[in-house]
JSON list of C-alpha atoms in Angstrom, two decimals:
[
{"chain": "A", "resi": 766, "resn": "UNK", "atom": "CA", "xyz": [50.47, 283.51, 146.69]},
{"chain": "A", "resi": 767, "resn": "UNK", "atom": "CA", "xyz": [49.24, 286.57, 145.33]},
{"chain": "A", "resi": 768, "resn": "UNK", "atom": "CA", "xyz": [47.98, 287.34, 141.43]},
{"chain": "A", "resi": 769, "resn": "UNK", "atom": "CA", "xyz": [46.75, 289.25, 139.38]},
{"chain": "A", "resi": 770, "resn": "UNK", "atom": "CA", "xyz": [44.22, 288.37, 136.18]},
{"chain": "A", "resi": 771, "resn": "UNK", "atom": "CA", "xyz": [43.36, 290.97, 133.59]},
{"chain": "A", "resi": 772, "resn": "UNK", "atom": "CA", "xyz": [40.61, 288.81, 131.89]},
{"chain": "A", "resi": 773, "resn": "UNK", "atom": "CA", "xyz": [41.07, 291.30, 128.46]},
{"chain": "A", "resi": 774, "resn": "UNK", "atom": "CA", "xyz": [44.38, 290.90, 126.28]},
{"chain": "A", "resi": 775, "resn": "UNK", "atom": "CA", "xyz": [43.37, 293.39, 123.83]},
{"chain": "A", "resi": 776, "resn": "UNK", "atom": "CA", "xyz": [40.50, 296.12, 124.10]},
{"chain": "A", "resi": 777, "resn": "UNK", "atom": "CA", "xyz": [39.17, 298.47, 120.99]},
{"chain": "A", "resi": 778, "resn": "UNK", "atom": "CA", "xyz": [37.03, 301.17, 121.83]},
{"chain": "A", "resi": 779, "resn": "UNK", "atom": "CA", "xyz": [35.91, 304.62, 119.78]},
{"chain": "A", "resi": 780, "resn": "UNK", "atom": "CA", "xyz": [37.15, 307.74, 120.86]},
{"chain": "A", "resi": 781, "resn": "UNK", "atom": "CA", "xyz": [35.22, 309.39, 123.30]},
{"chain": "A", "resi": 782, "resn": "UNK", "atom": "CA", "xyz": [33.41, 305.80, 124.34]},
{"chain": "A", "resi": 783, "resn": "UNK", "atom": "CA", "xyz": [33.59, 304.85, 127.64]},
{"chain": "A", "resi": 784, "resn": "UNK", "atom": "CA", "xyz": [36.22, 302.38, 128.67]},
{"chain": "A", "resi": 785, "resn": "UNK", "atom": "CA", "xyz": [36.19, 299.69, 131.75]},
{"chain": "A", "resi": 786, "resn": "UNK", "atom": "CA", "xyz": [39.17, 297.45, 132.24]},
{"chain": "A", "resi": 787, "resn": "UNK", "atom": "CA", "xyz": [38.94, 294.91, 134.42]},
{"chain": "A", "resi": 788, "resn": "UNK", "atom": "CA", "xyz": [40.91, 293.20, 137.16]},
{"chain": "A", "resi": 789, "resn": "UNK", "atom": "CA", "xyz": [41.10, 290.50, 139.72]},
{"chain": "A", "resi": 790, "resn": "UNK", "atom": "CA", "xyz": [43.30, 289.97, 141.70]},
{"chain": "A", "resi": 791, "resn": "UNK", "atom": "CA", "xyz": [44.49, 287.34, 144.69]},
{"chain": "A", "resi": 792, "resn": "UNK", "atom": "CA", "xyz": [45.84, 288.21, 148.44]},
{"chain": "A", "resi": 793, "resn": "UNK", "atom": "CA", "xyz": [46.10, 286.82, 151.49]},
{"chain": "A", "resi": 794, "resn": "UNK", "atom": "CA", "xyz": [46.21, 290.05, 153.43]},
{"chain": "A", "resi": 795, "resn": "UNK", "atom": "CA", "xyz": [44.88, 293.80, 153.10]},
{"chain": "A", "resi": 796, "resn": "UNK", "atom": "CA", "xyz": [45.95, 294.15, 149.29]},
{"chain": "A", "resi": 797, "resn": "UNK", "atom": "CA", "xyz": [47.65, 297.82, 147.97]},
{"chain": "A", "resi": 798, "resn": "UNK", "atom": "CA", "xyz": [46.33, 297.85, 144.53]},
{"chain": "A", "resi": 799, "resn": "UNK", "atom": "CA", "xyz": [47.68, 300.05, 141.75]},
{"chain": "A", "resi": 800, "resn": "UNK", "atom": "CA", "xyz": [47.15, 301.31, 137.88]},
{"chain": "A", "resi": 801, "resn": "UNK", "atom": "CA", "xyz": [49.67, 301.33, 135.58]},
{"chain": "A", "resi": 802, "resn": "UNK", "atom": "CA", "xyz": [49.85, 302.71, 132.19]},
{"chain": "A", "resi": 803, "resn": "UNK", "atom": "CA", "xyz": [52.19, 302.23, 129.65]},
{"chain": "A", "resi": 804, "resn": "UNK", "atom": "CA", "xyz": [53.18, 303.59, 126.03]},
{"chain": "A", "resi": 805, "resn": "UNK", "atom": "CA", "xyz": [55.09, 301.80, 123.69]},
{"chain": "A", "resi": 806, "resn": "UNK", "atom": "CA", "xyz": [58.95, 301.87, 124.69]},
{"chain": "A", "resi": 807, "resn": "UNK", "atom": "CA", "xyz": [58.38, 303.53, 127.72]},
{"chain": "A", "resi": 808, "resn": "UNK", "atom": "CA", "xyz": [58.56, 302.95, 131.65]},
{"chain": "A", "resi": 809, "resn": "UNK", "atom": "CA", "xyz": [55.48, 302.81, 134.21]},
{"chain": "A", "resi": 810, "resn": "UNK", "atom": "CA", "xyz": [53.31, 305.60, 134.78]},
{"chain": "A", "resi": 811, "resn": "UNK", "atom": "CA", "xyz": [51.18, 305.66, 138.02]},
{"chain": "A", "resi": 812, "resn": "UNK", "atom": "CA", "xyz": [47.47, 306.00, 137.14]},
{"chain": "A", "resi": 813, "resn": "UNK", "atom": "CA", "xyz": [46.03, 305.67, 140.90]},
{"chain": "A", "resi": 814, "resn": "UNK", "atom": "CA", "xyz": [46.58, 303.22, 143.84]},
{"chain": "A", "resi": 815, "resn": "UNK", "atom": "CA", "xyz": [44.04, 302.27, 146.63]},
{"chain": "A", "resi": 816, "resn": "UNK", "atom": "CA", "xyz": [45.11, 300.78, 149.95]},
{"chain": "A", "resi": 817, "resn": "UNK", "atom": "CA", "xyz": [41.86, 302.30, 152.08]},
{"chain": "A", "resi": 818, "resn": "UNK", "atom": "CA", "xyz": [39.33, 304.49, 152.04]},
{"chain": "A", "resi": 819, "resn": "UNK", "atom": "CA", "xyz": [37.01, 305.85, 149.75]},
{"chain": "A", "resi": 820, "resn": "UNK", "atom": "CA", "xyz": [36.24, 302.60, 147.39]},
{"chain": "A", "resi": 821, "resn": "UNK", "atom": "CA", "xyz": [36.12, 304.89, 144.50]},
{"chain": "A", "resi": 822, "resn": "UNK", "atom": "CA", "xyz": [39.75, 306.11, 143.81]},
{"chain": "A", "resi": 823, "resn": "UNK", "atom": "CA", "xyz": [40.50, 309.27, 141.40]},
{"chain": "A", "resi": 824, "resn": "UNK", "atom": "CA", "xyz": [43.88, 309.36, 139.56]},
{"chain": "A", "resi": 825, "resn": "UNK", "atom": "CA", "xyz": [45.52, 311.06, 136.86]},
{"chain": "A", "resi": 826, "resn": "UNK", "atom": "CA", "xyz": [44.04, 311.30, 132.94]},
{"chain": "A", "resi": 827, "resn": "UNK", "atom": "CA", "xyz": [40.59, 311.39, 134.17]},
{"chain": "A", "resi": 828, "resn": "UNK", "atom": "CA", "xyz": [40.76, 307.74, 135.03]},
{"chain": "A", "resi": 829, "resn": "UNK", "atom": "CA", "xyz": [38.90, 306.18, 138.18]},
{"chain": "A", "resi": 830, "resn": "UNK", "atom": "CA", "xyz": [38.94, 302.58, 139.82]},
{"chain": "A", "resi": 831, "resn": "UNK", "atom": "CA", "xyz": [36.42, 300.93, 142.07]},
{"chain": "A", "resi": 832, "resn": "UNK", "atom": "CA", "xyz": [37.66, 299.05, 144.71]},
{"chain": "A", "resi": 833, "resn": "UNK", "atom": "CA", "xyz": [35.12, 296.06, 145.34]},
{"chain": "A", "resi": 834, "resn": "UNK", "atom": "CA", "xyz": [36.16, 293.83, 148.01]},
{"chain": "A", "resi": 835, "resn": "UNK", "atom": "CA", "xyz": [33.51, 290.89, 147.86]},
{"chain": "A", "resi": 836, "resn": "UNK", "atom": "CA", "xyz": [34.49, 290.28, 143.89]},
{"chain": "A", "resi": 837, "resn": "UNK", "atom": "CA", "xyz": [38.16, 291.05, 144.47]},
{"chain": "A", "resi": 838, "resn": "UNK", "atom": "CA", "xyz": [38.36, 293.80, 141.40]},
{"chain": "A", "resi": 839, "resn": "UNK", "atom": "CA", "xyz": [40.34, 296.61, 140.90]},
{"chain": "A", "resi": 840, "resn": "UNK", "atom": "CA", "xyz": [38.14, 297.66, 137.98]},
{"chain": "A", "resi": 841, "resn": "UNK", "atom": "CA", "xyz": [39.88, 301.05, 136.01]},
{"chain": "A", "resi": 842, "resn": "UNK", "atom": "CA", "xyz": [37.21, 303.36, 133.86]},
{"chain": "A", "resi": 843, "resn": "UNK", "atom": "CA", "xyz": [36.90, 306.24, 132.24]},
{"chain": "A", "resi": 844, "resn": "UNK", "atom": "CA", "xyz": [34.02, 308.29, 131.07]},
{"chain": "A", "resi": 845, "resn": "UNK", "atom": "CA", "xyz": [35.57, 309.48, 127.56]},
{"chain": "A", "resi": 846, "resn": "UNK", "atom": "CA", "xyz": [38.73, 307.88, 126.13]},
{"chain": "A", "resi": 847, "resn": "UNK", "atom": "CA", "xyz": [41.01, 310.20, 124.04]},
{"chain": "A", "resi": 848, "resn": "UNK", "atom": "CA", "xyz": [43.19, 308.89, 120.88]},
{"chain": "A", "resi": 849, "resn": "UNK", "atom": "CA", "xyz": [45.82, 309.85, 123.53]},
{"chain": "A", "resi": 850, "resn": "UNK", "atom": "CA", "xyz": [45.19, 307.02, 125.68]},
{"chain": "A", "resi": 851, "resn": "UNK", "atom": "CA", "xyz": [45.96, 303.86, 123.42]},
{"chain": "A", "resi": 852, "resn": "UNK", "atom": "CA", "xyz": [48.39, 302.06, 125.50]},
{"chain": "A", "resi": 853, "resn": "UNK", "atom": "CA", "xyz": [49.14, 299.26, 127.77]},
{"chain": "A", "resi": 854, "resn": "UNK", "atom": "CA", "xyz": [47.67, 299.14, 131.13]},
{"chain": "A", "resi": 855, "resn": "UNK", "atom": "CA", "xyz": [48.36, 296.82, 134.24]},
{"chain": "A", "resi": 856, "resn": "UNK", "atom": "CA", "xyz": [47.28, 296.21, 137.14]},
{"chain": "A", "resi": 857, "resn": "UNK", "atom": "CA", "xyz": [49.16, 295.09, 140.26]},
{"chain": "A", "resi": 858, "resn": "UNK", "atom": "CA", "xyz": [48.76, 294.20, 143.45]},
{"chain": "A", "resi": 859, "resn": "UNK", "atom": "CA", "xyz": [51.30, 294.68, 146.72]},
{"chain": "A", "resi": 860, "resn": "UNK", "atom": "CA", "xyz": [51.46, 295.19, 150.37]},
{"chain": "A", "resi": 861, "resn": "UNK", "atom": "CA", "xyz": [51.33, 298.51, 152.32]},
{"chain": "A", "resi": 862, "resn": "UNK", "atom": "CA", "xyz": [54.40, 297.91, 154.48]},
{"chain": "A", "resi": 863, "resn": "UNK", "atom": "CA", "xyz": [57.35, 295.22, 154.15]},
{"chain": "A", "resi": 864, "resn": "UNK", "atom": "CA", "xyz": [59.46, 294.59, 151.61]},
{"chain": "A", "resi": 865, "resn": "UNK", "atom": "CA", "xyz": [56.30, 292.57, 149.55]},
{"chain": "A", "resi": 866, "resn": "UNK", "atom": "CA", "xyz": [56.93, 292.59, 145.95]},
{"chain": "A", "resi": 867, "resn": "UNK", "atom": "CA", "xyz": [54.49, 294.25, 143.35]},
{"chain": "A", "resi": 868, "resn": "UNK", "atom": "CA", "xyz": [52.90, 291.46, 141.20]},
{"chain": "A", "resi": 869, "resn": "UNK", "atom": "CA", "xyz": [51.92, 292.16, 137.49]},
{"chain": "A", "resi": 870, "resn": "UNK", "atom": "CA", "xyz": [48.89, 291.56, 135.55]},
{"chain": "A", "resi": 871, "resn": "UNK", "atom": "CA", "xyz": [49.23, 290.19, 132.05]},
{"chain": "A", "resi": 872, "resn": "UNK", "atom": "CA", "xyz": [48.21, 293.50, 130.91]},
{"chain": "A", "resi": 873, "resn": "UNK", "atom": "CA", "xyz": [45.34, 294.99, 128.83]},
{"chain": "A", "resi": 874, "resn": "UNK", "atom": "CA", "xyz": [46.08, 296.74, 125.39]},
{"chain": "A", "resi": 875, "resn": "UNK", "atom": "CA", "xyz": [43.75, 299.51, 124.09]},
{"chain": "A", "resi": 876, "resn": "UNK", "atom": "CA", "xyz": [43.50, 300.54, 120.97]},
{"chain": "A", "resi": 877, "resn": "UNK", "atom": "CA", "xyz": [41.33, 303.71, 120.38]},
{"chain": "A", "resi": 878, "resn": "UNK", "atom": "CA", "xyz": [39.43, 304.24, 116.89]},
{"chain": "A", "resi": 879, "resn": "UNK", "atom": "CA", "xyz": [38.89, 307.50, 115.69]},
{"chain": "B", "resi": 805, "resn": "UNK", "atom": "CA", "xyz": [58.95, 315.38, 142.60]},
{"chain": "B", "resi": 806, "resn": "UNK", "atom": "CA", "xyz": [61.53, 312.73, 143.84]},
{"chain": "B", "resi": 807, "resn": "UNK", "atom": "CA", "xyz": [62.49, 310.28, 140.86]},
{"chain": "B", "resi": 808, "resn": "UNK", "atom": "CA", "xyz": [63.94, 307.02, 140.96]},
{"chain": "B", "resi": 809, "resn": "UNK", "atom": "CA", "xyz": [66.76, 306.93, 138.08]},
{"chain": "B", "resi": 810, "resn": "UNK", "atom": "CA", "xyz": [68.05, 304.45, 136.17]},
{"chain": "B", "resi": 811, "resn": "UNK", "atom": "CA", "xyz": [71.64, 304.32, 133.72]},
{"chain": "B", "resi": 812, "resn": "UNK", "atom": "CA", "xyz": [71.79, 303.67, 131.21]},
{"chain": "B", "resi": 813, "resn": "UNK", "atom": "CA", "xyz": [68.58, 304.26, 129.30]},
{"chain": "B", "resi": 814, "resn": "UNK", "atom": "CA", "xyz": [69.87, 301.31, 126.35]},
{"chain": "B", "resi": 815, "resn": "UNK", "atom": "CA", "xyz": [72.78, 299.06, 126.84]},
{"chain": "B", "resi": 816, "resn": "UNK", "atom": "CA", "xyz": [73.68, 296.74, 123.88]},
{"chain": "B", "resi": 817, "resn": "UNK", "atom": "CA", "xyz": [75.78, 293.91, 125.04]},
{"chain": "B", "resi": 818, "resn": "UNK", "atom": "CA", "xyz": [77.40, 291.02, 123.55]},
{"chain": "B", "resi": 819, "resn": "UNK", "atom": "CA", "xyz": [76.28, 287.59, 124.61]},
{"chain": "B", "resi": 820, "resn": "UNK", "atom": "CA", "xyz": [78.44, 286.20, 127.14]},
{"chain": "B", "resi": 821, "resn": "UNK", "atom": "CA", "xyz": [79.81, 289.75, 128.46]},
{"chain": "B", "resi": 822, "resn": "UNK", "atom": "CA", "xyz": [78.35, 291.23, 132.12]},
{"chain": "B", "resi": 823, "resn": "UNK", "atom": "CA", "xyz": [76.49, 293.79, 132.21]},
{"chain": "B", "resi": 824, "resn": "UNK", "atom": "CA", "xyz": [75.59, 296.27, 135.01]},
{"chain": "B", "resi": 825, "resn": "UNK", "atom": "CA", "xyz": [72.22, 297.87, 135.56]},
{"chain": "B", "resi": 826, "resn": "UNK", "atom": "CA", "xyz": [72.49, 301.33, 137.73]},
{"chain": "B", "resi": 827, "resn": "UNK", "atom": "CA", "xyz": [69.85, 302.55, 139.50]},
{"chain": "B", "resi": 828, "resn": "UNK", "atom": "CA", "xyz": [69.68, 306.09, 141.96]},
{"chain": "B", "resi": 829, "resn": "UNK", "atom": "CA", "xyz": [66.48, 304.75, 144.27]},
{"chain": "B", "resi": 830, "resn": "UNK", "atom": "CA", "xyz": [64.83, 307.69, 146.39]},
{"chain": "B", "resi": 831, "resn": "UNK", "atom": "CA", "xyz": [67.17, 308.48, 149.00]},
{"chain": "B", "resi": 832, "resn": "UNK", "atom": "CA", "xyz": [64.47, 308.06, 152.06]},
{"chain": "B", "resi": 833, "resn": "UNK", "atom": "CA", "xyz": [63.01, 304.90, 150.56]},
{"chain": "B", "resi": 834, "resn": "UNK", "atom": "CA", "xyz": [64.01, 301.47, 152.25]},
{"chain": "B", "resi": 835, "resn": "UNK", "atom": "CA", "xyz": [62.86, 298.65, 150.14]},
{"chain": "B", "resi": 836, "resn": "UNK", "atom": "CA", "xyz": [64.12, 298.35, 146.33]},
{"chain": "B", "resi": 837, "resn": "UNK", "atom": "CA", "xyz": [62.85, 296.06, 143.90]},
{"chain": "B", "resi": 838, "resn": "UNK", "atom": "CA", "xyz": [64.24, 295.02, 140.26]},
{"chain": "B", "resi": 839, "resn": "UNK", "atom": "CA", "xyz": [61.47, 293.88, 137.32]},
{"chain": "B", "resi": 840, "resn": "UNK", "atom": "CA", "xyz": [62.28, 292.39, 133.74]},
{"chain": "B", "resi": 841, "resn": "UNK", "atom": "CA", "xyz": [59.72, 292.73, 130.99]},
{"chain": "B", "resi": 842, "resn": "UNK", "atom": "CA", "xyz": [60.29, 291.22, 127.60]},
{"chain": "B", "resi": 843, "resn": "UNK", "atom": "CA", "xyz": [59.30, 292.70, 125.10]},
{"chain": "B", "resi": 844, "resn": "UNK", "atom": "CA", "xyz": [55.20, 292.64, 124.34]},
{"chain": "B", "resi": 845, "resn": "UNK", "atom": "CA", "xyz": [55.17, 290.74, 127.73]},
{"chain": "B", "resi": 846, "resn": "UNK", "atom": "CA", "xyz": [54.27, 291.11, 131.62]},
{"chain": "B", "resi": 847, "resn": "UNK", "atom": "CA", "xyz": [56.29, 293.01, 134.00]},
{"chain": "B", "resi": 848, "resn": "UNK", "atom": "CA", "xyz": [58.00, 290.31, 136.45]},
{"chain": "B", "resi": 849, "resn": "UNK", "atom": "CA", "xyz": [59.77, 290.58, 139.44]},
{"chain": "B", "resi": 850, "resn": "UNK", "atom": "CA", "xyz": [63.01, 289.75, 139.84]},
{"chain": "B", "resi": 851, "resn": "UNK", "atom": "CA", "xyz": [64.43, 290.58, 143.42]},
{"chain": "B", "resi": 852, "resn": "UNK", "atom": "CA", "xyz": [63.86, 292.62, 146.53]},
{"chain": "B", "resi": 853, "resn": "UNK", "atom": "CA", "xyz": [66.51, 294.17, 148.74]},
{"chain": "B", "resi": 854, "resn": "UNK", "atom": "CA", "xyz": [65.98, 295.31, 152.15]},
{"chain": "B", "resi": 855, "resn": "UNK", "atom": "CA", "xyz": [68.53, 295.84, 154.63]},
{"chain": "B", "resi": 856, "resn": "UNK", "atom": "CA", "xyz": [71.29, 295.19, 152.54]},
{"chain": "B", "resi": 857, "resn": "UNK", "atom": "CA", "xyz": [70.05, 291.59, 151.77]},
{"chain": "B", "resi": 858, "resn": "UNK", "atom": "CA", "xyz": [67.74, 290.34, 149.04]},
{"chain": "B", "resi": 859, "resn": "UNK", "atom": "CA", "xyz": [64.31, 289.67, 150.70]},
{"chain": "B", "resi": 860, "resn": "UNK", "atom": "CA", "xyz": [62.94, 288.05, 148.14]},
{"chain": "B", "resi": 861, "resn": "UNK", "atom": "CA", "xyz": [63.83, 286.59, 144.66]},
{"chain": "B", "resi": 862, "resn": "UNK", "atom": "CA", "xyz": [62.04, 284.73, 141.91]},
{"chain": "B", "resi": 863, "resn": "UNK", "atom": "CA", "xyz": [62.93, 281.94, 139.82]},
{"chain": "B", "resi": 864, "resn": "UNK", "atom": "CA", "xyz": [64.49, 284.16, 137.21]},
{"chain": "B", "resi": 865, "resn": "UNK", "atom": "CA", "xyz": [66.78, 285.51, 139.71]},
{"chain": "B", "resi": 866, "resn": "UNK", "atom": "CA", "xyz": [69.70, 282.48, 138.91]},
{"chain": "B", "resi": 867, "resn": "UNK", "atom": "CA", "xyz": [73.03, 282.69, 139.79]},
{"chain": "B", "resi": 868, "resn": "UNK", "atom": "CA", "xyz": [73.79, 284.69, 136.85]},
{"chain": "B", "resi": 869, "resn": "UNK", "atom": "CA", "xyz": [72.22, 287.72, 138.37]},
{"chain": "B", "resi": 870, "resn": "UNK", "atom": "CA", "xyz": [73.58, 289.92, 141.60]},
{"chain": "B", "resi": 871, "resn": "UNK", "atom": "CA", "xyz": [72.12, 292.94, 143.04]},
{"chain": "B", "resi": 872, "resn": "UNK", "atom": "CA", "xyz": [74.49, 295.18, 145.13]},
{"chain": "B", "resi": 873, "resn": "UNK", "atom": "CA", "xyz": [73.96, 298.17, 146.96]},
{"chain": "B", "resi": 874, "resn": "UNK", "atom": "CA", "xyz": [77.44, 299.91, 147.35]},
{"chain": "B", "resi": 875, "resn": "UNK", "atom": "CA", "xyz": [77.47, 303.17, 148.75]},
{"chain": "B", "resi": 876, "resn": "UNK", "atom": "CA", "xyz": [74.06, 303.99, 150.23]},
{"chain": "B", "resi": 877, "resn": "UNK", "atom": "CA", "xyz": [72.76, 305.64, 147.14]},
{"chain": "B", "resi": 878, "resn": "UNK", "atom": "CA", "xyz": [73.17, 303.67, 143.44]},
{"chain": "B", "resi": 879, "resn": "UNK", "atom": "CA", "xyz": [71.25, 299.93, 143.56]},
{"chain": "B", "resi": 880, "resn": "UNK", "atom": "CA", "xyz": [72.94, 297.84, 140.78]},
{"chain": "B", "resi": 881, "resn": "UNK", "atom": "CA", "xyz": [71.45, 294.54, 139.05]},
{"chain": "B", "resi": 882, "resn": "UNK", "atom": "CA", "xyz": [74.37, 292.79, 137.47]},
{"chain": "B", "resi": 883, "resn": "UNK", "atom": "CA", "xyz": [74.31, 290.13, 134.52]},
{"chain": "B", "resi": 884, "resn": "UNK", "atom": "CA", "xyz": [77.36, 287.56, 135.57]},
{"chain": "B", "resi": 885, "resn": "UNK", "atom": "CA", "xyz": [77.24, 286.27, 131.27]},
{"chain": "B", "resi": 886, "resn": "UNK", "atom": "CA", "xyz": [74.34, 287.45, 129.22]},
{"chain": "B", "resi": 887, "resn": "UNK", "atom": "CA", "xyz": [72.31, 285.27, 126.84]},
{"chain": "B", "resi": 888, "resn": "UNK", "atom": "CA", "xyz": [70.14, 286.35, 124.12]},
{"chain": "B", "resi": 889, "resn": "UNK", "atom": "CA", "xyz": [66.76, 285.98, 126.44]},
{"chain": "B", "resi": 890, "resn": "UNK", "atom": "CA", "xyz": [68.04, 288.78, 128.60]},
{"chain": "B", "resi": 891, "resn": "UNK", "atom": "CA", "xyz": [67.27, 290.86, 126.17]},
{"chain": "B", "resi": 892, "resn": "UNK", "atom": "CA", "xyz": [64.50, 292.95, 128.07]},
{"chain": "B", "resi": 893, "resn": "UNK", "atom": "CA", "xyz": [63.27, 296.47, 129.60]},
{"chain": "B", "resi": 894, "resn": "UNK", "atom": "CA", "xyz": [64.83, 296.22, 133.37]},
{"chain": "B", "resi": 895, "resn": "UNK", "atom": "CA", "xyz": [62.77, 298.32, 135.83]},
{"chain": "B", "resi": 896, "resn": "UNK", "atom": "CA", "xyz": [64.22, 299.25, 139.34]},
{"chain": "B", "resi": 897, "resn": "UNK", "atom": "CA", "xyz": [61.35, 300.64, 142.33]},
{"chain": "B", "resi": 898, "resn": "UNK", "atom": "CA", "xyz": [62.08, 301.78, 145.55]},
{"chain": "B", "resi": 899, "resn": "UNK", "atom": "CA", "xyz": [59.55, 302.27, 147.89]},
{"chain": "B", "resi": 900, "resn": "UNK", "atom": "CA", "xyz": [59.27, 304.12, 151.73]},
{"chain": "B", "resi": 901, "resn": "UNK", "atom": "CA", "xyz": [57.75, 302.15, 155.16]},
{"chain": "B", "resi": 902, "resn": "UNK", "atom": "CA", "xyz": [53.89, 302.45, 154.08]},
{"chain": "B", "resi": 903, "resn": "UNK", "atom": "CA", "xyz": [54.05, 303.70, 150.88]},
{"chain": "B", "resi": 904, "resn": "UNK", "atom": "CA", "xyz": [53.67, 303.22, 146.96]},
{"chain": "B", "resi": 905, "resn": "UNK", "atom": "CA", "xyz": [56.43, 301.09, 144.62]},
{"chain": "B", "resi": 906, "resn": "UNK", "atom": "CA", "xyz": [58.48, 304.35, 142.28]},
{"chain": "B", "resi": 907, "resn": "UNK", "atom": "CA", "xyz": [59.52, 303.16, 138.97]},
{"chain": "B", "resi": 908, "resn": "UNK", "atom": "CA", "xyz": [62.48, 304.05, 137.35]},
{"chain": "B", "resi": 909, "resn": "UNK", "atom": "CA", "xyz": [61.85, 304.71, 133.05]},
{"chain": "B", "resi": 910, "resn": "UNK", "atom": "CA", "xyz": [63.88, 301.72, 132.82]},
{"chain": "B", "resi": 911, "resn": "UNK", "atom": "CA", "xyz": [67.08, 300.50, 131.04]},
{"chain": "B", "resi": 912, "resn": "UNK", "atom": "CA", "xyz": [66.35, 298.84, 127.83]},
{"chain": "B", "resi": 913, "resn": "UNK", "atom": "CA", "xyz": [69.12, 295.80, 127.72]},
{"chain": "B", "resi": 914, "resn": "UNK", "atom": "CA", "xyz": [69.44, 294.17, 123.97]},
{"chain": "B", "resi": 915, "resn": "UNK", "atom": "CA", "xyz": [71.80, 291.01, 124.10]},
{"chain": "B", "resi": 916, "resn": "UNK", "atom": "CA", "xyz": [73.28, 290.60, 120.23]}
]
């Protein structure tokens, strides 16, 4: 069955610090792996998805993700966070074709200090 | 950009009445999905819906819920008699042959 851990529940980091959340994840097949990012109250945003490729995936906000196969991480990072980007993030996992169901990490929270 | 869109954005509801969850997926897309996320916690799935049969449903998905997809276009999620843990953000998707899962912004349900 496929999973997805986010090892980090919570994450503080200063503004303009770098930032790495991690992510593991479990598949029995070629995994489609996405970034999601979440403000209070609000719906899903799509940071960046990988399904092949370049192992180093750009997406929106300035974030990037490194796809590493052997570890099975998703890992998302950022050179500089901004007070703007204190909210929610999750990582899934999916299938590239089919009707295969997203699956949900627990989630990481950052909060940014100023 | 195409948007998946979802009606109404809050729906309070007394326990015990059905409720009905619309959703507008993209109209090219094939496979549609509905999630549940209480609040603070993880998005889950609920069902998918292919073909104009559920694919695939999770333990949530009891025989108080339905999905239906009437006309081609709207993708509903219905509540047969709510209960106070329903309360929860409801996410449809919809997603094309070899592409990523859309999100809807969600309908936020609240069960009083």
């Amino acid at each position: 069955a496929q999973s997805v851990t986010q090892p980090d529940i919570h994450i503080t980091v200063s503004e303009g610090a770098s930032l790495e959340l991690r992510c593991n994840y479990s598949y029995g097949a070629t995994p489609y792996l996405f970034w999601y990012v979440q403000s209070p109250g609000q719906g899903l945003q799509l940071l960046l998805k990988y399904f092949s490729g370049d192992t180093l995936v750009q997406g929106i906000k300035g974030f990037e993700a490194e796809f590493k196969r052997s570890q099975s991480s998703f890992n998302l990072r950022k050179p500089s966070v901004h007070w703007s980007d204190a909210a929610e993030y999750f990582c899934a996992v999916g299938a590239f074709q089919g009707a295969q169901k997203l699956v949900f990490g627990q989630g990481t929270r950052l909060t940014i200090n100023p | 950009e195409p948007e998946v869109t979802q009606t109404p954005s809050h729906q309070v509801t007394q326990m015990g009445q059905e409720v009905i969850l619309r959703c507008v997926p993209i109209s090219n897309h094939l496979y549609f999905y509905w999630y549940r996320q209480i609040l603070g916690q993880k998005v889950e799935f609920l069902v998918s819906f292919y073909n104009n049969e559920i694919s695939e449903k999770s333990e949530i998905f009891d025989d108080q819920f339905s999905v239906e997809r009437p006309d081609g276009s709207n993708f509903t999620l219905k509540i047969r008699s709510t209960k106070l843990e329903d309360s929860a953000m409801y996410f449809c998707a919809s997603r094309a042959e070899l592409a990523g899962y859309t999100f809807g912004s969600g309908t936020r349900l609240t069960v009083v």
